[in-house]
Coordinates of N, CA, C and O in Angstrom, one line a residue:
X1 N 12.1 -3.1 40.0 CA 10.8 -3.5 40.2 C 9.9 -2.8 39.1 O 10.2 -1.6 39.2
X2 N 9.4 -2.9 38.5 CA 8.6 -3.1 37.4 C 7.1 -2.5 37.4 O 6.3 -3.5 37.4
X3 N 6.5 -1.4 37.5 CA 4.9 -0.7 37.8 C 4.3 -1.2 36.7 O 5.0 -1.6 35.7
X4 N 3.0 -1.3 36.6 CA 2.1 -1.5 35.7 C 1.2 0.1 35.2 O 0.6 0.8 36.0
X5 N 1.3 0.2 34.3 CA 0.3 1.6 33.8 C -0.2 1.7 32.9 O 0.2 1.7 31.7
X6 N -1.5 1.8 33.3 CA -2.4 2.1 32.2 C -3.3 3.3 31.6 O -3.8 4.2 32.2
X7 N -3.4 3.1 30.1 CA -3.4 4.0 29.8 C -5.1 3.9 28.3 O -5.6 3.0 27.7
X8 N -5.3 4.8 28.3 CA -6.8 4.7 27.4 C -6.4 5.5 26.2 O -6.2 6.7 26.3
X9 N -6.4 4.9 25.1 CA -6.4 5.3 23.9 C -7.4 4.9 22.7 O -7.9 3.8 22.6
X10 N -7.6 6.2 21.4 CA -8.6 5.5 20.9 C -8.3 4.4 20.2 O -7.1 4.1 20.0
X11 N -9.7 3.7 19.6 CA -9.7 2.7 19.0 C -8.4 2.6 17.6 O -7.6 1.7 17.4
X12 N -8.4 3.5 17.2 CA -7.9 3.8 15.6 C -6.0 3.7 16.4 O -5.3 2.7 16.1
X13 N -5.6 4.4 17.1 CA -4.4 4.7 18.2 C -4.3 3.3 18.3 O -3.5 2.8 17.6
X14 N -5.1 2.3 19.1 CA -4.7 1.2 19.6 C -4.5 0.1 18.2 O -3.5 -0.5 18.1
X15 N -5.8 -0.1 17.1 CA -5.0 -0.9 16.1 C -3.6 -0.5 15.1 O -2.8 -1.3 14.7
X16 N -3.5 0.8 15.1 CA -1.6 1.1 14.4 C -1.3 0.4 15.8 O -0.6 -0.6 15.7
X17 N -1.5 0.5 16.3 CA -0.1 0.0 17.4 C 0.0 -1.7 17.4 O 1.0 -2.4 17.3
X18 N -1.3 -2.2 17.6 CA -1.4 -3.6 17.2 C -0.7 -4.0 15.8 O 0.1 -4.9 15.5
X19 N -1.1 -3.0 15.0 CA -0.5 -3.2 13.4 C 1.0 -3.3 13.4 O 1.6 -4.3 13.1
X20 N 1.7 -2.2 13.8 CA 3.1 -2.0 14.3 C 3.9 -3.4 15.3 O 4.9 -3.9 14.8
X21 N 3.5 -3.9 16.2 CA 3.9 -4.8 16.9 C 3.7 -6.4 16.0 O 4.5 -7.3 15.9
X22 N 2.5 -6.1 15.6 CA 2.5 -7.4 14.6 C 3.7 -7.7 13.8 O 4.4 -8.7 13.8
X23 N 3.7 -6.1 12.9 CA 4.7 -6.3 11.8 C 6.2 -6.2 12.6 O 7.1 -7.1 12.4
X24 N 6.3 -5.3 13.3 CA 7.5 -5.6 13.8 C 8.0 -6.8 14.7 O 9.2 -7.0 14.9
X25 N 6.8 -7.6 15.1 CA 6.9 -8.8 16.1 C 7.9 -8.6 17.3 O 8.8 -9.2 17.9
X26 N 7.1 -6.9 17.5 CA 7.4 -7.4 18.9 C 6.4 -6.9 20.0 O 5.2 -7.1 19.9
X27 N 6.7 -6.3 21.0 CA 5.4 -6.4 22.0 C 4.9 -5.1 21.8 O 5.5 -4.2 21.2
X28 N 3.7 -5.0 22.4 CA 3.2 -3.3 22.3 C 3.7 -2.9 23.3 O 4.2 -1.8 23.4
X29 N 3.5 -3.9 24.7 CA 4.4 -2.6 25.5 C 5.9 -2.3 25.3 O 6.5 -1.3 25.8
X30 N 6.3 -3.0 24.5 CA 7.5 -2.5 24.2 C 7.9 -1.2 23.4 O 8.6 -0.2 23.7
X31 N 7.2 -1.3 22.5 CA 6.7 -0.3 21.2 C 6.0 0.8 22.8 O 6.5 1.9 22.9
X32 N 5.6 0.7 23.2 CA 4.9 1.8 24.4 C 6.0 2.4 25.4 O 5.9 3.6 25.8
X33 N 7.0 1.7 25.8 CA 8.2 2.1 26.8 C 9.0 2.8 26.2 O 9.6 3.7 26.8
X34 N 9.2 2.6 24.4 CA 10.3 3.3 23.4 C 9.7 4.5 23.4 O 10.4 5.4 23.9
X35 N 8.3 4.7 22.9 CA 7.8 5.9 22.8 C 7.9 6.7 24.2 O 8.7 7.6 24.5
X36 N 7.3 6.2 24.8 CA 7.4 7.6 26.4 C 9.1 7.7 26.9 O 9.7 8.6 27.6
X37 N 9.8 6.3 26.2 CA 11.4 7.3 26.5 C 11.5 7.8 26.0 O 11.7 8.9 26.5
X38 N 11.7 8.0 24.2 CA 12.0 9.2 23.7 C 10.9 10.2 23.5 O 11.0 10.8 22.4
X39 N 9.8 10.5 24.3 CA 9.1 11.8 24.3 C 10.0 12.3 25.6 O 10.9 13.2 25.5
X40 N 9.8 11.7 26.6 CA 10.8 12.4 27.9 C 12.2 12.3 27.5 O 12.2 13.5 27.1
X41 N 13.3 11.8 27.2 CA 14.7 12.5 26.8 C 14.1 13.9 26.0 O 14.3 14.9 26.6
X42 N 13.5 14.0 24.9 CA 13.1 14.6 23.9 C 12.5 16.1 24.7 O 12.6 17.1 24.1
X43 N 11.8 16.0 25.9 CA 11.5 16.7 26.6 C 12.3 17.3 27.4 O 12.3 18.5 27.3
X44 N 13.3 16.4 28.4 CA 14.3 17.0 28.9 C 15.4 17.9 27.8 O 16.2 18.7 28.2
X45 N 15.3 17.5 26.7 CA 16.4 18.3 25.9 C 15.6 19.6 25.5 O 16.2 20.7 25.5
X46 N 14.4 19.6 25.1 CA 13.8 21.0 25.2 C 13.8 21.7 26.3 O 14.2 22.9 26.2
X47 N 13.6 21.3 27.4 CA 13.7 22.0 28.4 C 15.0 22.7 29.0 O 15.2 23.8 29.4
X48 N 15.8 21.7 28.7 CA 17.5 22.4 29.2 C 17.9 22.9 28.1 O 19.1 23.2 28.1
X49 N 17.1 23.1 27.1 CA 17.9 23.8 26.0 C 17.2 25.1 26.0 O 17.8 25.9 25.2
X50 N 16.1 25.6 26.4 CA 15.4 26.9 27.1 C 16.2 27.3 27.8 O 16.8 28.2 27.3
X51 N 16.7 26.8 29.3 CA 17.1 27.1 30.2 C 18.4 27.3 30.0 O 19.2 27.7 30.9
X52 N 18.7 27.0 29.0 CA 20.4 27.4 28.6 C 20.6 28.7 27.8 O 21.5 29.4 27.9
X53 N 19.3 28.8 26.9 CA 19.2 30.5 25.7 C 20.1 31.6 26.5 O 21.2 32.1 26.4
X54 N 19.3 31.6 27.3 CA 19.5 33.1 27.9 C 21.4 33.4 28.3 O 22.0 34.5 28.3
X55 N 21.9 31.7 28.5 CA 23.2 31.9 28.8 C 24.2 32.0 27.6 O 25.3 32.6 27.6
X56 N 23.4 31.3 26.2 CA 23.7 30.9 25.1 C 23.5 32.3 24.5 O 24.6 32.7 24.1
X57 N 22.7 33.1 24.3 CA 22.6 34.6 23.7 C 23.9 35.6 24.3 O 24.6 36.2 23.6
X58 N 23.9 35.7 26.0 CA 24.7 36.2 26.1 C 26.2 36.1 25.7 O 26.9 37.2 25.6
X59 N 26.6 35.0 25.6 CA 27.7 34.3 24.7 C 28.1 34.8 23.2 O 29.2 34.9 22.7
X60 N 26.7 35.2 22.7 CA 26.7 35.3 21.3 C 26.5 34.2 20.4 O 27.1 34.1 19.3
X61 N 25.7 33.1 21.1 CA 25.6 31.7 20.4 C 24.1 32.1 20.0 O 23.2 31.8 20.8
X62 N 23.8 32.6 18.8 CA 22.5 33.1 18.5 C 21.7 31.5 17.5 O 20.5 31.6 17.1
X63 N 22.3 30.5 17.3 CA 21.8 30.0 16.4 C 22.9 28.3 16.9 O 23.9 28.4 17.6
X64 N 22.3 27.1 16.3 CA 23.0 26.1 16.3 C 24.4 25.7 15.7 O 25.2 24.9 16.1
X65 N 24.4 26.5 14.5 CA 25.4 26.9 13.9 C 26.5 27.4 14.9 O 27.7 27.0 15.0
X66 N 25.8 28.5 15.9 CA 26.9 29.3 16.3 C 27.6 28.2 17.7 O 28.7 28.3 18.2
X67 N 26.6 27.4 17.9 CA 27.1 26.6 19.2 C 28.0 25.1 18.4 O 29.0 24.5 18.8
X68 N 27.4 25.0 17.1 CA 29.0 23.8 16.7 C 30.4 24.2 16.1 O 31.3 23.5 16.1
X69 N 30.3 25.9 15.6 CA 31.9 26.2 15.7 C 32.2 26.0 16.8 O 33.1 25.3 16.8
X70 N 31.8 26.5 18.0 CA 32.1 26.7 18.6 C 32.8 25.1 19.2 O 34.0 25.0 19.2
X71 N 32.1 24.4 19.6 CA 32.4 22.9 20.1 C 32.9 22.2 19.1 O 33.5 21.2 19.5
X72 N 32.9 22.3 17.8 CA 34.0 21.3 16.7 C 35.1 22.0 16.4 O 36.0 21.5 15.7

């Protein structure tokens, strides 16, 4: 089932986005559901990746580097 949400943005915000959907031909809410999923995935991966440091330091995984020897 399907919610409706609305939302208030400025003028200058709402024509890129009209500009964007034109050129890309396709919908604004479409172009609007892409964005708020990848801010939330984008969100949840900051957040579990805080919530992981503390386990990741103790490890000695100081850096991103140190977490892909490790996993490749």
């Amino acid at each position: 089932m399907r919610s409706i949400l609305s939302v208030s943005v400025d003028p200058g915000l709402k024509r890129k986005l009209e500009r964007l959907a034109k050129e890309s031909k396709r919908k604004k809410s479409d172009l609007v559901k892409e964005a708020i999923k990848r801010f939330l995935a984008e969100e949840e991966f900051r957040q579990l990746r805080q919530e992981s440091l503390p386990y990741g330091r103790k490890a000695g995984l100081l850096t991103d580097e140190d977490v892909f020897k490790v996993v490749s």
